[in-house]
């Protein structure tokens, strides 16, 4: 049982993950802007390789250094925990650097030290960023073990612009004493302190640090970096009073936020908003250029259509423009082509194009060479064409086709009715003439009647289409 508790402190479950699946992509779009993930390896003082990732704008602005926030994960975490930080900070021109601490994730090392050795890993990262001329100010964002790491390092480096400390513990010895009760480790009360002393020696031998030295209350009074504390009110692993103790003894500008949830629950949106405002104030990132801001406005003006993830918005506009242009090129269509307003959301353009796209097949079927009409009419009984059937039939499908052409116009509907009545009269006349004479009629008379019928139908269709186009424009 004691050995399990020791492993719980220095060898918790280790995150084993695929960076291509759990990190942001090498090239990605966020809030209408392009960003990239730059992977690298750093070596700490103990010779362990640290796997790191830096999220940057693509391309990086020339001669304009940007601030950076280093995200420090918890004892069982990894650099994938910084994905939410990237979403919050990158749109504000704040780059995000994240790493797997030694003994965590894909980095080298066998044990974690809950902040003691991780402080040295953080020092290596800060030195690397200082050597890069692209980075201006540096901030720290830590959670649990990462919060303690940030606080321990911040006491040594006053050049850090600001820190967000989420669920930090005051000192490790008191935390271990509390965890014995929380997790109901079956030990007699008089032997608890003896057991902790035993664990202290084992941890010192394996992980090379003394749990009695890991005390944030010793460094908080000597730290003057602006800090934002956060803690979940139902946290049973690191109870909220730990942050209260650090907050009271902290010497710098400070603020604290309490929220619902436990140690590992997702943080509420108002907490992320507070973090974003805090880093914006202490890091003072450069303002986004007017060109970028206009692109952002166009991006957010796209309505409910999600085109940010890998879809080319200009290509979408070209497709929509092509559909409308193609629809106006059909013979006998309106000569005034509808204009595509580039200021409209894509969702509205799609809704406008939809009825036109449905209309084009009808036009191409109804307006055909006279030879096609002759062949089709000869195949039909009583000289009736497909178009005539579709408009005079009482079934729902053909009525839907007719009403889709704009049946609300009274004048056009009257013309259609007149054309239909004329068609019925012609049918009666044809039947009567067939009964009176058995000799076949000349072929040119049939053609003339079919042409007259097609002209009337064409007139009906064009009036409805013209009314539809005028209403839409």
XYZ file of C-alpha atoms in Angstrom:
473
model
C 0.000 0.000 0.000
C 2.802 2.425 0.845
C 4.631 1.591 -2.361
C 1.451 2.302 -4.331
C 1.172 5.672 -2.635
C 4.807 6.451 -3.481
C 4.151 5.629 -7.132
C 1.045 7.779 -6.947
C 3.308 10.742 -6.099
C 6.381 10.234 -8.300
C 5.194 7.702 -10.909
C 1.535 8.409 -11.753
C -0.024 7.022 -14.948
C 2.015 8.333 -17.863
C 0.371 9.837 -20.937
C 1.241 7.818 -24.043
C -0.118 9.551 -27.117
C 0.379 10.159 -30.830
C 1.231 13.834 -31.484
C -0.405 13.718 -34.913
C -3.715 12.697 -33.342
C -3.808 14.601 -30.048
C -2.021 17.852 -30.902
C -3.041 20.582 -33.287
C -2.092 19.885 -36.888
C 1.151 21.092 -38.443
C -0.854 23.701 -40.355
C -4.292 24.746 -39.120
C -6.811 27.571 -39.283
C -8.152 29.263 -36.173
C -10.522 32.255 -36.173
C -9.852 32.844 -39.849
C -6.046 32.956 -39.510
C -3.327 30.457 -40.374
C -1.117 28.926 -37.661
C 1.505 26.210 -37.502
C 2.846 23.753 -34.937
C 6.623 23.707 -34.658
C 7.961 20.593 -32.878
C 11.404 20.596 -31.291
C 13.545 18.849 -28.683
C 15.422 20.464 -25.810
C 17.851 18.821 -23.391
C 17.714 19.608 -19.674
C 20.581 19.696 -17.192
C 20.172 15.977 -16.402
C 20.547 15.004 -20.069
C 16.870 14.193 -20.629
C 15.333 15.098 -23.981
C 12.181 17.167 -23.665
C 9.574 16.962 -26.445
C 8.163 20.423 -27.086
C 5.745 22.191 -29.422
C 5.439 25.871 -30.272
C 2.252 27.239 -31.850
C 2.967 30.243 -34.076
C 1.234 32.350 -36.736
C 1.938 31.265 -40.304
C 3.698 33.200 -41.655
C 5.286 34.843 -38.631
C 5.024 38.668 -38.835
C 8.296 40.232 -39.919
C 10.098 42.514 -37.451
C 7.248 42.153 -34.951
C 8.111 39.998 -31.915
C 5.144 38.342 -30.241
C 4.656 37.352 -26.589
C 4.539 33.709 -25.559
C 2.771 31.730 -22.838
C 4.411 28.513 -21.649
C 1.799 25.964 -20.619
C 2.882 23.610 -17.802
C 0.834 20.404 -17.445
C -0.030 18.364 -14.346
C 1.629 15.242 -12.943
C -0.261 12.851 -15.279
C -0.554 15.275 -18.185
C 1.337 16.090 -21.357
C 1.631 18.873 -23.925
C -1.742 17.913 -25.414
C -3.279 19.622 -22.373
C -2.323 22.963 -23.964
C -4.798 22.598 -26.836
C -7.373 24.729 -25.022
C -4.748 27.358 -24.232
C -3.936 27.612 -27.936
C -7.592 28.240 -28.793
C -7.802 31.019 -26.203
C -4.500 32.813 -26.795
C -3.542 32.441 -30.467
C -6.309 34.728 -31.815
C -4.934 37.481 -29.529
C -1.465 37.347 -31.144
C -0.024 35.395 -28.191
C 2.011 32.322 -29.127
C 1.802 29.153 -27.023
C 4.729 26.925 -26.051
C 4.124 23.560 -24.404
C 6.309 20.631 -23.405
C 6.338 17.185 -21.837
C 8.224 17.565 -18.571
C 10.919 15.041 -17.738
C 9.235 11.794 -16.693
C 5.987 12.764 -18.450
C 4.532 12.098 -21.865
C 7.079 11.358 -24.590
C 10.049 12.998 -22.864
C 12.897 11.099 -21.231
C 12.985 10.352 -17.516
C 11.384 7.832 -15.184
C 9.889 9.950 -12.391
C 8.118 13.246 -11.841
C 8.940 15.498 -8.901
C 5.734 17.581 -8.613
C 7.596 20.769 -9.504
C 11.089 20.394 -8.107
C 12.972 19.164 -11.198
C 10.294 20.497 -13.543
C 11.449 23.973 -12.515
C 14.787 23.253 -14.230
C 12.987 22.016 -17.342
C 11.062 25.283 -17.432
C 14.303 27.218 -17.137
C 15.620 25.497 -20.287
C 12.478 26.473 -22.190
C 12.661 30.110 -21.075
C 16.327 30.287 -22.095
C 15.434 28.928 -25.524
C 12.666 31.489 -26.006
C 14.943 34.304 -24.834
C 17.413 33.326 -27.535
C 14.682 33.607 -30.167
C 14.307 37.209 -31.280
C 10.745 36.502 -32.338
C 9.534 36.392 -28.717
C 8.977 39.499 -26.586
C 7.383 38.920 -23.162
C 6.873 35.518 -21.542
C 4.014 34.327 -19.357
C 3.412 31.066 -17.486
C 0.215 29.031 -17.235
C 0.375 26.019 -14.944
C -2.113 23.483 -13.667
C -1.606 21.386 -10.519
C 2.056 20.298 -10.686
C 2.554 22.838 -13.469
C 1.250 25.638 -11.244
C 3.774 24.748 -8.539
C 6.507 24.582 -11.192
C 5.581 28.055 -12.439
C 5.557 29.503 -8.933
C 8.934 27.986 -8.031
C 10.514 29.293 -11.229
C 8.813 32.687 -11.000
C 10.485 33.271 -7.645
C 13.852 32.980 -9.437
C 13.045 34.942 -12.616
C 11.270 38.287 -12.019
C 11.296 39.006 -15.777
C 8.241 36.768 -16.236
C 5.349 39.046 -17.176
C 2.530 37.119 -15.505
C 1.408 33.726 -14.194
C -1.856 31.790 -14.116
C -1.767 29.263 -11.255
C -4.540 26.656 -11.413
C -4.880 24.277 -8.417
C -1.451 24.734 -6.841
C -0.649 23.027 -3.504
C 0.963 24.938 -0.658
C 3.486 22.284 0.409
C 3.932 18.637 -0.488
C 4.229 17.240 3.030
C 0.811 18.573 4.091
C -0.672 17.376 0.809
C 0.572 13.848 1.386
C -0.854 13.837 4.890
C -4.228 14.896 3.506
C -4.173 12.300 0.740
C -3.706 9.538 3.297
C -7.104 10.489 4.731
C -8.805 11.260 1.417
C -7.885 7.937 -0.179
C -8.409 6.047 3.087
C -5.055 4.344 3.199
C -5.380 1.844 6.021
C -2.695 2.878 8.437
C -2.924 3.396 12.187
C -2.938 7.097 13.038
C 0.205 6.935 15.160
C 2.084 5.364 12.251
C 1.042 7.880 9.570
C 3.929 10.253 10.239
C 6.349 7.364 10.392
C 5.007 6.104 7.049
C 5.404 9.556 5.491
C 8.993 9.714 6.716
C 9.603 6.326 5.124
C 8.081 7.543 1.858
C 10.260 10.642 2.093
C 13.422 8.532 2.101
C 12.224 6.306 -0.757
C 11.238 9.307 -2.894
C 14.549 10.995 -2.178
C 16.371 7.872 -3.318
C 14.325 7.298 -6.483
C 13.324 10.772 -7.677
C 16.264 12.706 -6.167
C 14.374 15.373 -4.243
C 13.183 15.991 -0.687
C 9.444 16.393 -0.195
C 10.092 18.713 2.771
C 11.790 21.237 0.477
C 8.806 21.500 -1.863
C 7.016 24.360 -0.102
C 5.341 27.171 -2.052
C 4.659 29.150 1.104
C 8.390 29.852 1.346
C 8.668 31.426 -2.107
C 5.280 33.202 -2.367
C 6.269 36.153 -0.102
C 9.326 36.767 -2.322
C 7.502 36.685 -5.673
C 6.192 39.931 -7.209
C 5.001 38.737 -10.628
C 1.306 39.485 -11.358
C -0.625 36.275 -10.743
C -4.121 34.944 -11.329
C -5.081 32.057 -9.043
C -7.798 29.549 -9.896
C -9.231 26.608 -7.987
C -12.257 24.308 -8.211
C -14.472 24.450 -5.144
C -15.051 20.658 -5.038
C -11.414 19.653 -5.551
C -10.694 16.665 -3.293
C -7.167 15.970 -4.539
C -5.713 19.441 -3.869
C -8.244 21.175 -1.669
C -9.066 24.878 -2.249
C -7.475 26.028 0.993
C -4.046 25.407 -0.584
C -4.603 28.239 -3.070
C -6.005 30.395 -0.272
C -2.813 29.995 1.747
C -0.581 30.846 -1.211
C -2.808 33.773 -2.176
C -2.588 35.311 1.289
C 1.194 35.127 1.404
C 1.795 36.145 -2.223
C 3.625 39.478 -2.555
C 2.749 40.529 -6.112
C -0.442 41.776 -7.757
C -2.941 38.960 -7.426
C -6.476 37.846 -8.018
C -8.294 34.583 -7.355
C -11.179 32.856 -9.141
C -13.197 30.018 -7.625
C -15.420 27.898 -9.854
C -17.517 24.733 -9.684
C -15.965 21.357 -10.420
C -13.254 19.048 -9.137
C -9.528 18.709 -9.769
C -9.789 17.262 -13.279
C -13.047 18.808 -14.478
C -13.124 21.135 -17.467
C -12.881 24.802 -16.581
C -15.866 27.116 -17.188
C -15.855 29.685 -19.971
C -15.732 32.706 -17.659
C -12.477 31.376 -16.224
C -10.943 31.127 -19.699
C -12.193 34.630 -20.457
C -10.479 35.905 -17.314
C -7.254 34.154 -18.300
C -7.393 35.683 -21.772
C -7.922 39.193 -20.395
C -5.169 38.710 -17.811
C -2.557 37.669 -20.364
C -3.659 40.389 -22.770
C -3.022 43.000 -20.061
C 0.339 41.708 -18.837
C 1.816 40.599 -22.178
C 0.461 43.482 -24.311
C 0.505 41.690 -27.670
C 0.626 43.821 -30.835
C -2.700 44.633 -32.403
C -3.889 42.574 -35.352
C -3.419 44.418 -38.648
C -6.427 45.956 -40.368
C -6.170 43.410 -43.176
C -6.334 40.535 -40.694
C -9.182 42.158 -38.780
C -11.212 42.581 -41.981
C -10.628 38.909 -42.772
C -11.831 38.025 -39.279
C -15.003 40.059 -39.810
C -15.672 38.287 -43.113
C -15.008 34.945 -41.434
C -17.483 35.597 -38.628
C -20.024 36.922 -41.191
C -20.364 33.514 -42.818
C -23.387 32.638 -40.717
C -23.959 29.065 -39.653
C -21.935 27.584 -42.508
C -18.726 26.097 -41.137
C -16.021 26.794 -43.673
C -13.064 27.412 -41.410
C -11.782 23.845 -41.214
C -9.847 23.262 -44.367
C -12.378 24.783 -46.817
C -11.382 27.534 -49.234
C -13.949 30.311 -48.841
C -13.041 32.062 -52.120
C -13.545 28.768 -53.945
C -17.002 28.506 -52.407
C -17.897 31.954 -53.711
C -16.609 31.004 -57.174
C -18.765 27.875 -57.179
C -21.871 29.845 -56.230
C -21.115 32.543 -58.812
C -20.621 29.868 -61.465
C -23.969 28.273 -60.676
C -25.854 31.547 -61.062
C -23.951 32.509 -64.227
C -24.665 29.098 -65.751
C -28.344 29.443 -64.943
C -28.573 32.807 -66.731
C -26.863 31.452 -69.862
C -29.770 29.111 -70.668
C -31.647 30.213 -73.848
C -34.785 32.258 -73.221
C -33.714 33.033 -69.655
C -33.707 36.566 -68.307
C -31.160 38.833 -69.955
C -30.410 40.645 -66.701
C -28.110 38.309 -64.834
C -28.507 38.449 -61.044
C -25.485 39.899 -59.295
C -23.663 38.027 -56.553
C -23.204 40.360 -53.613
C -19.892 39.519 -51.973
C -21.005 41.129 -48.718
C -23.708 38.524 -48.204
C -23.123 35.482 -45.980
C -22.475 32.246 -47.821
C -25.574 30.697 -46.252
C -27.775 33.352 -47.916
C -26.063 32.866 -51.258
C -26.659 29.134 -51.067
C -30.347 29.703 -50.330
C -30.627 32.039 -53.331
C -28.872 29.669 -55.689
C -30.909 26.604 -54.675
C -34.153 27.495 -56.509
C -32.190 28.585 -59.589
C -30.333 25.295 -59.647
C -33.631 23.433 -59.436
C -35.074 25.613 -62.208
C -32.365 24.984 -64.825
C -33.288 21.359 -65.610
C -36.890 22.458 -66.142
C -35.811 25.109 -68.631
C -33.590 22.736 -70.536
C -36.372 20.153 -70.729
C -39.072 22.640 -71.735
C -37.040 24.622 -74.291
C -35.727 22.152 -76.869
C -35.406 22.168 -80.644
C -38.653 21.662 -82.562
C -37.404 18.386 -83.908
C -37.283 16.935 -80.395
C -40.784 18.132 -79.749
C -41.992 16.516 -82.964
C -40.496 13.159 -82.139
C -41.880 13.209 -78.603
C -45.297 14.389 -79.723
C -45.581 11.642 -82.299
C -44.913 9.046 -79.652
C -47.634 10.434 -77.367
C -51.312 9.686 -77.930
C -53.567 12.543 -79.096
C -50.490 14.602 -79.960
C -49.770 15.467 -76.313
C -46.231 16.410 -75.213
C -44.391 15.769 -71.914
C -44.561 19.431 -70.942
C -48.280 19.560 -71.480
C -48.738 16.473 -69.346
C -46.701 17.953 -66.524
C -48.824 21.107 -66.365
C -52.281 19.608 -66.908
C -51.847 16.540 -64.774
C -53.385 16.542 -61.306
C -50.734 14.438 -59.568
C -48.632 16.068 -56.798
C -45.289 15.609 -58.474
C -46.184 17.502 -61.638
C -48.017 20.164 -59.617
C -44.875 20.674 -57.543
C -42.865 21.196 -60.722
C -45.327 23.813 -61.928
C -45.585 25.653 -58.606
C -41.806 25.766 -58.244
C -41.693 28.116 -61.228
C -43.477 30.871 -59.306
C -47.213 30.149 -59.353
C -48.083 33.148 -57.160
C -48.225 35.579 -60.089
C -51.863 36.070 -61.188
C -51.074 37.195 -64.721
C -48.819 34.268 -65.481
C -51.269 31.808 -63.959
C -54.037 33.246 -66.126
C -51.856 32.777 -69.196
C -51.209 29.181 -68.198
C -54.934 28.598 -67.755
C -55.667 30.101 -71.156
C -52.997 27.946 -72.732
C -54.409 24.850 -71.067
C -57.945 25.686 -72.225
C -56.649 26.225 -75.744
C -54.945 22.865 -75.608
C -58.154 21.158 -74.556
C -60.099 22.839 -77.387
C -57.491 21.698 -79.887
C -57.797 18.143 -78.616
C -61.558 18.208 -79.148
C -61.169 19.660 -82.625
C -58.610 16.982 -83.531
C -60.907 14.214 -82.331
C -63.858 15.632 -84.280
C -61.839 15.996 -87.462
C -60.513 12.461 -87.153
C -64.040 11.146 -86.975
C -65.207 13.206 -90.010
C -62.410 12.272 -92.377
C -60.294 9.186 -92.687
C -57.649 10.744 -94.911
C -54.465 11.819 -93.083
C -53.772 15.555 -92.738
C -50.705 17.155 -94.270
C -47.630 16.982 -92.086
C -46.989 20.754 -92.091
C -50.338 21.431 -90.373
C -49.354 19.230 -87.440
C -46.035 21.017 -87.181
C -47.720 24.428 -87.131
C -50.037 23.351 -84.331
C -47.185 21.918 -82.316
C -45.200 25.114 -82.790
C -48.148 27.191 -81.602
C -48.541 24.954 -78.573
C -44.848 25.140 -77.735
C -44.867 28.944 -78.088
C -47.701 29.253 -75.597
C -46.002 26.969 -73.122
C -42.731 28.834 -73.600
C -44.495 32.157 -72.978
C -46.009 30.796 -69.783
C -42.652 29.533 -68.530
C -40.779 32.731 -69.394
C -43.280 34.934 -67.610
C -43.019 32.824 -64.475
C -39.218 32.763 -64.623
C -39.076 36.514 -65.236
C -41.314 37.124 -62.256
C -39.131 34.855 -60.108
C -35.917 36.562 -61.222
C -37.320 40.069 -60.656
C -38.462 39.120 -57.176
C -35.079 37.622 -56.251
C -33.026 40.542 -57.629
